[in-house]
Amino acid sequence: MDLTYPPQYEAFRRRVRAWLRKNLPSRPRGLAKLAFDDPRRIERAKQWQRKLYEAGYVAMSWPKEYGGQGADVLTQAIVDEELVRAQAPPLIGQMGIQMVGPTLIQFGTEEQKRRFLPRILTAEEIWCQGYSEPNAGSDLASLQTRAELVGDEFIVNGQKIWTSNAQFADWMFCLVRTDPHAPKHHGISYLLIDMKSPGISVRPLIQMTGERGFNEVWFENVRVPRSHLVGELHQGWQVANATLLHERNMLGAATTTQQLFAALVRLAKLCTRQGRSAVEDPVVRQRLAALAMRVEAMRYHAYRQLTDTILGRPRGIAASVNKLVSTELNHDITVCALNLLGSYATQTSESKFAVDGGRWIREFMFTLGMIIGGGTSEIQKNIIGERGLGLPREPRALPE
Amino acid sequence: MNFGLSADQELLQRTARDFLAAEWPPAAAHAVFDADHDGYPRKLYEQMAQLGWLGLLAPVEFGGAGGTCLDAAVLAEELGRAAVPGPYLANTLSILALRQIGVASVRRQWLPLLAKGQAVVTLAWFEEDTAAWPFPLKARGSVGRFGLRLNGTKRFVLDAHVADAFLVVCRLPAGRAQSTAIVLVPREQAGVAVRPMNDVDRTRRPCEVVLNDVTVPRRSLLATGGQAEKLLARVQNAAAVLLAADCLGGAERLLEMAVEYAKVRRQFGRPIGSFQAVKHRCADMVAQIEPARSLVWYAAHAMDALPRQAAYAASLAKGHLSEVFSNVAENALRVFGGIGFTWERDLHIWFKRAQWNRYAFGSPEWHRERVAQECRW
């Protein structure tokens, strides 16, 4: 057991920290009032990612030939830690960096890697995920969006839903049914689709937070070149599962939880109860400490997984445990914040009475969305139960 | 950066698991629940002494292994997994206390005996009003011509009924004020009376120890004032970490039992583990246990290498793991249903151990408050 970093890594950490101190974007008030998908906000977010990339701090572990630096996981972990410590804004290209990028590195053709990976890093191209459909949610493999191979092109028809960022994304990684006669897991393919293709229409859905975060996407005879197929034809389910694993790790990042908990403690110091800081109230202290135990457990659990990754040990169902535990914990943190705020809890971001800019009620709803997205808690529990513990599967439904 | 067990620690883990599976099966644990069993399986302890486990934390010069707290936590996890009774915890804490105390003759006398499992020394600390929060103390000592005179009643003294000596924590006059003191009192000393306190967890044997004008020589005073308080804090932290590890092992064992049962028990024509209501309970146990394991390792490592984080980490671990063990015990019981509620099945042994672990050496509330203090909230 050794929680120290070798000197060259500590030196690297100091460089990252100094760079962040100098370059972290200020948060102009006007920007907070802009809609989630306002082009000005997106442009600024792209600029931030570009700046971070040029400094060399985005996806450092990717291979050099695709714009990464071939750095080890420890280096990447240090950057992640420092970004949290500096409370840096999240990266707009996150789905590219954390989901489709690693999937392409694993399954993509050489041409696909050279074409797509560098532009993911620089935020030149933003990605969205075309997985869920109106009738394929938790039962993702029952998806119906059809892609027919005609000559060298796929012709895509169908509908996707809950597609985050589709309204401004340049590309979509998408699951389509290429063989309608095969058993459901065996007729699926994984396509990369240009969002500017003729025949695609996007309609934003207003989330319960009031934001236009996700969308419906329709495909009407959309042409996709065969060269944009990832992995083998009809074998997209394996590729999709690799991406899902990356998604679970992204949603279950311990660093996000630490940031949220630090904000909760700041709030508790700010709020008052009976004329004193709420953090002096025994009930509040009990609640905060109970959360601290869960937050810290996830912090050290992440260290343990980092070590396992370095040693090349199999990760098993760790990603599902991370996703389940972290998203539930994040939500519980926001519930604690709402309790501190009392009736201020429900003030909107437009209200001049709102505390923390109405952040907590928004986070409360948003974190619930994260419990559902990326495979609900219930789906993660099925995975843990069946693949982790070897419990028998639910009997299949009778054919209709 | 290497967050995990060393090759030696993994070997200790495997050895202990295999040894205890053979030498301390559930049938042996059941026997401890019989009315006439004194809760001290001496044959098992002789073997544990030969394996070097009892002296794991004793210095090498006194016949110990000079191990780390993380080593001890690895072993404690396995003892919890097997629900091993007896004075392991009491002796280990006494070793920790004695090895830091300034009286050389006492160290030379007791440490080799403890390392070989030939004596039981136990901490007489808690009292009537300190079942959940360890302070303040009422037991008093006074310094007279013939030595120290002690009066008071200690409760929740582990394994006192089989102990050879006690480390009594009391208050001594220091000028006009009172100071905390630790005094070595042999079991056979006149004025010492031991009464067992019946606990639902028969793998633990807390006792009441009454000290009625007990007189011991002045050299029995092992530590006072700041030194005694620092020592007690360290012992308290070690107890918290070892119990957290015990909780981890117990929770793992209960999860295994529940999953095994859910695979074979059939209702409505299929194994109950195929129902989500049951499957999700089992997944919840995994989701609680997996991150908690990392917390135990961190807390043990903090005792060894990160002194400024030791109290914080110990309270995080004990506060959290005792809740996890209790939750897992309840979930496991619900998976078993009626058969889990019986005396003859194994489950109740760990279920009850979870309850004892929860309150010993500071209730979850006490540890949460300590976390708050350590965070300077």
Tab-separated table of C-alpha atoms in Angstrom, chain A residues 47-399:
chain	number	residue	atom	x	y	z
A	47	GLN	CA	-12.760	27.070	-26.632
A	48	TRP	CA	-12.114	25.754	-23.122
A	49	GLN	CA	-11.639	22.179	-24.316
A	50	ARG	CA	-9.376	23.380	-27.149
A	51	LYS	CA	-7.249	25.351	-24.698
A	52	LEU	CA	-6.977	22.376	-22.359
A	53	TYR	CA	-6.084	20.167	-25.313
A	54	GLU	CA	-3.396	22.523	-26.564
A	55	ALA	CA	-1.894	22.517	-23.084
A	56	GLY	CA	-1.758	18.738	-23.471
A	57	TYR	CA	-4.273	17.763	-20.796
A	58	VAL	CA	-7.123	16.106	-22.748
A	59	ALA	CA	-7.241	12.295	-23.057
A	60	MET	CA	-3.508	12.022	-22.428
A	61	SER	CA	-3.622	8.239	-22.412
A	62	TRP	CA	-4.697	7.999	-26.070
A	63	PRO	CA	-2.055	6.843	-28.551
A	64	LYS	CA	0.201	9.560	-29.976
A	65	GLU	CA	-0.707	8.913	-33.594
A	66	TYR	CA	-4.314	9.919	-32.919
A	67	GLY	CA	-3.588	13.107	-31.021
A	68	GLY	CA	-3.038	11.677	-27.558
A	69	GLN	CA	0.261	11.358	-25.747
A	70	GLY	CA	0.386	7.692	-24.893
A	71	ALA	CA	0.544	8.696	-21.226
A	72	ASP	CA	-0.027	6.140	-18.468
A	73	VAL	CA	-3.218	5.970	-16.439
A	74	LEU	CA	-1.574	7.570	-13.429
A	75	THR	CA	-0.817	10.725	-15.413
A	76	GLN	CA	-4.409	10.841	-16.600
A	77	ALA	CA	-5.622	10.320	-13.021
A	78	ILE	CA	-3.562	13.275	-11.823
A	79	VAL	CA	-5.111	15.535	-14.464
A	80	ASP	CA	-8.593	14.360	-13.496
A	81	GLU	CA	-7.888	15.030	-9.813
A	82	GLU	CA	-6.562	18.502	-10.508
A	83	LEU	CA	-9.539	19.388	-12.703
A	84	VAL	CA	-11.816	18.499	-9.792
A	85	ARG	CA	-9.699	20.387	-7.308
A	86	ALA	CA	-9.833	23.505	-9.483
A	87	GLN	CA	-13.588	23.058	-10.010
A	88	ALA	CA	-13.030	23.208	-13.748
A	89	PRO	CA	-16.100	23.150	-16.000
A	90	PRO	CA	-16.911	19.785	-17.630
A	91	LEU	CA	-15.746	19.182	-21.192
A	92	ILE	CA	-18.314	19.598	-23.941
A	93	GLY	CA	-16.747	16.790	-25.919
A	94	GLN	CA	-17.127	14.349	-23.030
A	95	MET	CA	-19.151	11.759	-24.965
A	96	GLY	CA	-16.524	11.739	-27.680
A	97	ILE	CA	-13.620	11.580	-25.247
A	98	GLN	CA	-15.030	9.057	-22.840
A	99	MET	CA	-17.394	6.939	-24.921
A	100	VAL	CA	-16.925	6.759	-28.685
A	101	GLY	CA	-13.208	7.572	-28.596
A	102	PRO	CA	-12.143	4.596	-26.459
A	103	THR	CA	-14.543	2.405	-28.468
A	104	LEU	CA	-12.912	3.439	-31.761
A	105	ILE	CA	-9.453	2.851	-30.290
A	106	GLN	CA	-10.584	-0.692	-29.496
A	107	PHE	CA	-12.754	-1.566	-32.523
A	108	GLY	CA	-12.247	1.141	-35.184
A	109	THR	CA	-10.427	0.781	-38.505
A	110	GLU	CA	-7.176	2.655	-38.975
A	111	GLU	CA	-8.968	5.084	-41.279
A	112	GLN	CA	-11.729	5.704	-38.706
A	113	LYS	CA	-9.222	6.356	-35.962
A	114	ARG	CA	-7.264	8.881	-38.030
A	115	ARG	CA	-10.409	10.557	-39.297
A	116	PHE	CA	-12.286	10.906	-36.005
A	117	LEU	CA	-10.065	10.735	-32.946
A	118	PRO	CA	-8.035	13.959	-33.336
A	119	ARG	CA	-11.177	16.049	-33.902
A	120	ILE	CA	-12.796	14.597	-30.789
A	121	LEU	CA	-9.901	15.897	-28.726
A	122	THR	CA	-9.934	19.406	-30.152
A	123	ALA	CA	-13.749	19.713	-29.822
A	124	GLU	CA	-13.923	20.370	-33.559
A	125	GLU	CA	-16.517	17.626	-33.693
A	126	ILE	CA	-19.073	16.991	-30.954
A	127	TRP	CA	-20.663	13.554	-30.653
A	128	CYS	CA	-24.024	12.273	-29.518
A	129	GLN	CA	-25.191	8.757	-28.714
A	130	GLY	CA	-27.975	7.133	-30.760
A	131	TYR	CA	-28.974	4.207	-28.575
A	132	SER	CA	-32.416	4.505	-26.954
A	133	GLU	CA	-35.617	4.389	-28.972
A	134	PRO	CA	-39.235	4.937	-27.943
A	135	ASN	CA	-39.656	1.159	-27.600
A	136	ALA	CA	-36.098	0.264	-26.658
A	137	GLY	CA	-35.140	1.737	-23.300
A	138	SER	CA	-33.912	-0.676	-20.645
A	139	ASP	CA	-34.425	-3.425	-23.252
A	140	LEU	CA	-31.960	-1.743	-25.578
A	141	ALA	CA	-31.367	-4.791	-27.778
A	142	SER	CA	-34.962	-4.648	-29.023
A	143	LEU	CA	-34.152	-1.477	-31.008
A	144	GLN	CA	-35.884	-1.152	-34.397
A	145	THR	CA	-34.081	1.609	-36.329
A	146	ARG	CA	-33.394	-0.141	-39.615
A	147	ALA	CA	-30.262	0.077	-41.762
A	148	GLU	CA	-30.253	-1.671	-45.097
A	149	LEU	CA	-27.002	-2.255	-46.896
A	150	VAL	CA	-27.419	-1.196	-50.517
A	151	GLY	CA	-24.158	-1.365	-52.430
A	152	ASP	CA	-21.610	0.579	-50.431
A	153	GLU	CA	-24.121	2.465	-48.356
A	154	PHE	CA	-26.497	1.889	-45.481
A	155	ILE	CA	-29.960	3.388	-45.822
A	156	VAL	CA	-31.150	4.288	-42.317
A	157	ASN	CA	-34.778	4.708	-41.270
A	158	GLY	CA	-36.192	5.033	-37.782
A	159	GLN	CA	-36.175	7.085	-34.607
A	160	LYS	CA	-33.912	7.636	-31.616
A	161	ILE	CA	-34.857	9.346	-28.359
A	162	TRP	CA	-33.196	10.859	-25.240
A	163	THR	CA	-30.308	11.801	-27.512
A	164	SER	CA	-28.327	14.310	-25.452
A	165	ASN	CA	-26.627	17.124	-27.386
A	166	ALA	CA	-28.051	15.990	-30.764
A	167	GLN	CA	-29.179	19.551	-31.527
A	168	PHE	CA	-25.601	20.736	-31.809
A	169	ALA	CA	-23.648	17.499	-32.340
A	170	ASP	CA	-21.691	16.932	-35.548
A	171	TRP	CA	-21.705	13.137	-35.386
A	172	MET	CA	-23.700	10.358	-33.816
A	173	PHE	CA	-22.562	6.866	-32.833
A	174	CYS	CA	-25.658	4.871	-33.499
A	175	LEU	CA	-27.064	1.379	-33.081
A	176	VAL	CA	-29.144	0.113	-36.005
A	177	ARG	CA	-30.797	-3.165	-36.908
A	178	THR	CA	-29.136	-4.616	-39.982
A	179	ASP	CA	-30.577	-8.134	-39.785
A	180	PRO	CA	-34.231	-8.173	-38.696
A	181	HIS	CA	-34.409	-11.978	-38.871
A	182	ALA	CA	-31.559	-12.774	-36.494
A	183	PRO	CA	-32.072	-13.095	-32.706
A	184	LYS	CA	-32.199	-9.584	-31.300
A	185	HIS	CA	-28.620	-9.332	-30.028
A	186	HIS	CA	-27.174	-10.652	-33.291
A	187	GLY	CA	-28.702	-8.361	-35.908
A	188	ILE	CA	-27.382	-5.034	-34.646
A	189	SER	CA	-24.613	-2.869	-36.165
A	190	TYR	CA	-22.732	0.171	-34.889
A	191	LEU	CA	-22.634	3.138	-37.299
A	192	LEU	CA	-21.049	6.570	-37.267
A	193	ILE	CA	-23.545	9.017	-38.764
A	194	ASP	CA	-22.895	12.560	-39.954
A	195	MET	CA	-25.593	14.708	-38.317
A	196	LYS	CA	-25.616	17.013	-41.366
A	197	SER	CA	-26.762	14.156	-43.634
A	198	PRO	CA	-29.970	14.802	-45.563
A	199	GLY	CA	-32.971	13.053	-44.008
A	200	ILE	CA	-32.071	13.659	-40.344
A	201	SER	CA	-34.387	15.811	-38.284
A	202	VAL	CA	-33.855	16.732	-34.652
A	203	ARG	CA	-36.483	17.952	-32.206
A	204	PRO	CA	-35.323	19.047	-28.768
A	205	LEU	CA	-37.278	17.683	-25.813
A	206	ILE	CA	-37.616	19.978	-22.838
A	207	GLN	CA	-36.320	18.185	-19.753
A	208	MET	CA	-38.022	18.578	-16.371
A	209	THR	CA	-35.198	20.968	-15.460
A	210	GLY	CA	-36.459	23.242	-18.242
A	211	GLU	CA	-33.314	22.661	-20.273
A	212	ARG	CA	-33.112	21.371	-23.807
A	213	GLY	CA	-30.631	18.648	-22.973
A	214	PHE	CA	-31.926	15.749	-25.004
A	215	ASN	CA	-33.763	15.238	-28.294
A	216	GLU	CA	-35.756	13.052	-30.597
A	217	VAL	CA	-33.927	12.240	-33.817
A	218	TRP	CA	-35.633	10.927	-36.960
A	219	PHE	CA	-33.916	9.205	-39.892
A	220	GLU	CA	-35.574	9.162	-43.273
A	221	ASN	CA	-33.537	7.357	-45.931
A	222	VAL	CA	-30.309	8.658	-44.448
A	223	ARG	CA	-27.281	7.432	-46.419
A	224	VAL	CA	-24.243	6.288	-44.433
A	225	PRO	CA	-21.102	5.033	-46.201
A	226	ARG	CA	-20.153	1.458	-45.360
A	227	SER	CA	-16.757	2.718	-44.205
A	228	HIS	CA	-18.560	4.207	-41.175
A	229	LEU	CA	-19.468	0.813	-39.801
A	230	VAL	CA	-17.542	0.067	-36.576
A	231	GLY	CA	-16.703	-3.589	-35.989
A	232	GLU	CA	-18.284	-6.348	-38.048
A	233	LEU	CA	-21.672	-6.192	-39.699
A	234	HIS	CA	-24.393	-7.527	-37.322
A	235	GLN	CA	-21.840	-7.621	-34.483
A	236	GLY	CA	-22.595	-4.147	-33.140
A	237	TRP	CA	-23.889	-5.376	-29.769
A	238	GLN	CA	-20.346	-6.188	-28.587
A	239	VAL	CA	-19.158	-2.771	-29.704
A	240	ALA	CA	-22.163	-1.142	-28.018
A	241	ASN	CA	-21.383	-2.912	-24.771
A	242	ALA	CA	-17.829	-1.573	-24.805
A	243	THR	CA	-19.239	1.935	-25.142
A	244	LEU	CA	-21.780	1.287	-22.387
A	245	LEU	CA	-18.969	0.244	-20.093
A	246	HIS	CA	-17.187	3.532	-20.795
A	247	GLU	CA	-20.436	5.374	-20.163
A	248	ARG	CA	-20.948	3.700	-16.793
A	249	ASN	CA	-17.459	4.678	-15.748
A	250	MET	CA	-18.059	8.237	-16.901
A	251	LEU	CA	-21.356	8.545	-15.007
A	252	GLY	CA	-19.860	6.807	-11.992
A	253	ALA	CA	-16.761	8.996	-11.726
A	254	ALA	CA	-15.829	9.483	-8.062
A	255	THR	CA	-14.438	12.912	-8.915
A	256	THR	CA	-17.876	14.270	-9.833
A	257	THR	CA	-19.186	13.122	-6.469
A	258	GLN	CA	-16.330	14.786	-4.602
A	259	GLN	CA	-17.018	18.082	-6.343
A	260	LEU	CA	-20.702	17.918	-5.493
A	261	PHE	CA	-20.030	17.021	-1.857
A	262	ALA	CA	-17.536	19.875	-1.448
A	263	ALA	CA	-20.245	22.244	-2.705
A	264	LEU	CA	-22.675	20.770	-0.160
A	265	VAL	CA	-20.255	21.423	2.711
A	266	ARG	CA	-19.780	25.020	1.528
A	267	LEU	CA	-23.558	25.387	1.488
A	268	ALA	CA	-23.886	23.972	5.013
A	269	LYS	CA	-21.408	26.553	6.283
A	270	LEU	CA	-23.385	29.294	4.583
A	271	CYS	CA	-26.886	28.315	5.744
A	272	THR	CA	-28.009	29.180	9.243
A	273	ARG	CA	-30.098	27.352	11.788
A	274	GLN	CA	-31.277	29.126	14.922
A	275	GLY	CA	-28.844	31.935	14.283
A	276	ARG	CA	-25.814	29.688	13.889
A	277	SER	CA	-24.113	28.076	10.957
A	278	ALA	CA	-26.022	24.944	9.941
A	279	VAL	CA	-22.784	22.987	10.025
A	280	GLU	CA	-22.799	23.343	13.830
A	281	ASP	CA	-26.212	21.686	14.096
A	282	PRO	CA	-25.832	18.086	15.371
A	283	VAL	CA	-28.439	16.725	12.955
A	284	VAL	CA	-26.737	18.368	9.980
A	285	ARG	CA	-23.347	17.104	11.144
A	286	GLN	CA	-24.702	13.558	11.326
A	287	ARG	CA	-26.089	13.784	7.807
A	288	LEU	CA	-22.956	15.323	6.348
A	289	ALA	CA	-20.716	12.772	8.021
A	290	ALA	CA	-22.876	9.874	6.805
A	291	LEU	CA	-22.491	11.203	3.251
A	292	ALA	CA	-18.762	11.822	3.763
A	293	MET	CA	-18.328	8.134	4.564
A	294	ARG	CA	-19.926	7.114	1.272
A	295	VAL	CA	-18.048	9.781	-0.704
A	296	GLU	CA	-14.705	8.790	0.778
A	297	ALA	CA	-15.417	5.100	0.214
A	298	MET	CA	-15.867	5.867	-3.495
A	299	ARG	CA	-12.691	7.968	-3.557
A	300	TYR	CA	-10.564	5.109	-2.239
A	301	HIS	CA	-12.481	2.618	-4.303
A	302	ALA	CA	-11.421	4.621	-7.359
A	303	TYR	CA	-7.789	4.380	-6.204
A	304	ARG	CA	-8.190	0.655	-5.891
A	305	GLN	CA	-9.575	0.421	-9.419
A	306	LEU	CA	-6.767	2.639	-10.696
A	307	THR	CA	-4.293	0.157	-9.239
A	308	ASP	CA	-6.198	-2.751	-10.801
A	309	THR	CA	-6.065	-0.988	-14.186
A	310	ILE	CA	-2.321	-0.353	-13.862
A	311	LEU	CA	-1.777	-4.018	-12.991
A	312	GLY	CA	-4.029	-5.136	-15.847
A	313	ARG	CA	-6.468	-6.962	-13.574
A	314	PRO	CA	-9.960	-7.712	-14.931
A	315	ARG	CA	-12.521	-5.155	-13.822
A	316	GLY	CA	-15.554	-7.453	-13.752
A	317	ILE	CA	-18.745	-5.637	-12.870
A	318	ALA	CA	-16.913	-2.662	-11.335
A	319	ALA	CA	-18.350	-0.225	-13.884
A	320	SER	CA	-21.912	-1.192	-12.944
A	321	VAL	CA	-21.184	-0.815	-9.238
A	322	ASN	CA	-19.624	2.600	-9.893
A	323	LYS	CA	-22.594	3.784	-11.947
A	324	LEU	CA	-25.174	2.500	-9.461
A	325	VAL	CA	-23.474	3.743	-6.304
A	326	SER	CA	-22.245	7.103	-7.602
A	327	THR	CA	-25.459	8.268	-9.244
A	328	GLU	CA	-27.527	7.308	-6.191
A	329	LEU	CA	-25.006	9.015	-3.913
A	330	ASN	CA	-24.969	12.181	-6.034
A	331	HIS	CA	-28.730	12.353	-5.746
A	332	ASP	CA	-28.620	11.869	-1.962
A	333	ILE	CA	-26.122	14.739	-1.710
A	334	THR	CA	-28.564	17.051	-3.465
A	335	VAL	CA	-31.392	15.925	-1.169
A	336	CYS	CA	-29.251	16.918	1.815
A	337	ALA	CA	-28.687	20.330	0.207
A	338	LEU	CA	-32.418	20.862	-0.342
A	339	ASN	CA	-33.052	20.084	3.324
A	340	LEU	CA	-30.525	22.728	4.328
A	341	LEU	CA	-32.187	25.303	2.108
A	342	GLY	CA	-35.721	24.725	3.376
A	343	SER	CA	-38.209	26.768	1.383
A	344	TYR	CA	-35.408	28.396	-0.611
A	345	ALA	CA	-34.776	24.940	-2.061
A	346	THR	CA	-37.394	25.300	-4.763
A	347	GLN	CA	-36.512	28.825	-5.943
A	348	THR	CA	-35.650	28.863	-9.649
A	349	SER	CA	-32.413	30.160	-11.121
A	350	GLU	CA	-34.309	33.237	-12.336
A	351	SER	CA	-35.370	34.130	-8.778
A	352	LYS	CA	-33.343	36.773	-7.013
A	353	PHE	CA	-33.972	34.809	-3.804
A	354	ALA	CA	-32.305	31.670	-5.142
A	355	VAL	CA	-29.243	30.373	-3.249
A	356	ASP	CA	-26.269	29.171	-5.337
A	357	GLY	CA	-28.154	30.361	-8.426
A	358	GLY	CA	-30.869	27.753	-7.973
A	359	ARG	CA	-28.255	25.087	-8.465
A	360	TRP	CA	-29.511	22.519	-5.997
A	361	ILE	CA	-33.061	21.957	-7.202
A	362	ARG	CA	-31.637	21.666	-10.706
A	363	GLU	CA	-28.978	19.201	-9.541
A	364	PHE	CA	-31.607	17.309	-7.566
A	365	MET	CA	-33.566	16.701	-10.770
A	366	PHE	CA	-30.507	16.268	-12.955
A	367	THR	CA	-28.960	13.607	-10.692
A	368	LEU	CA	-32.220	11.687	-10.824
A	369	GLY	CA	-31.889	11.797	-14.616
A	370	MET	CA	-28.427	10.283	-14.268
A	371	ILE	CA	-29.862	7.432	-12.186
A	372	ILE	CA	-32.093	6.662	-15.165
A	373	GLY	CA	-29.742	7.419	-18.073
A	374	GLY	CA	-26.938	5.081	-19.108
A	375	GLY	CA	-28.864	2.058	-17.826
A	376	THR	CA	-31.142	2.598	-14.827
A	377	SER	CA	-30.132	1.552	-11.323
A	378	GLU	CA	-32.414	-1.446	-11.768
A	379	ILE	CA	-30.585	-2.500	-14.941
A	380	GLN	CA	-27.222	-2.146	-13.167
A	381	LYS	CA	-28.550	-4.342	-10.354
A	382	ASN	CA	-29.548	-6.972	-12.902
A	383	ILE	CA	-26.025	-6.891	-14.316
A	384	ILE	CA	-24.451	-7.123	-10.852
A	385	GLY	CA	-26.808	-9.935	-9.863
A	386	GLU	CA	-26.497	-11.975	-13.048
A	387	ARG	CA	-22.949	-11.366	-14.299
A	388	GLY	CA	-21.376	-10.606	-10.923
A	389	LEU	CA	-23.102	-13.043	-8.585
A	390	GLY	CA	-24.210	-15.640	-11.127
A	391	LEU	CA	-27.867	-15.453	-10.140
A	392	PRO	CA	-30.253	-16.967	-12.697
A	393	ARG	CA	-31.681	-14.713	-15.383
A	394	GLU	CA	-35.283	-13.660	-15.446
A	395	PRO	CA	-37.233	-16.124	-17.680
A	396	ARG	CA	-37.612	-14.747	-21.210
A	397	ALA	CA	-40.997	-13.372	-22.234
A	398	LEU	CA	-43.222	-15.653	-24.278
A	399	PRO	CA	-43.259	-14.832	-27.989
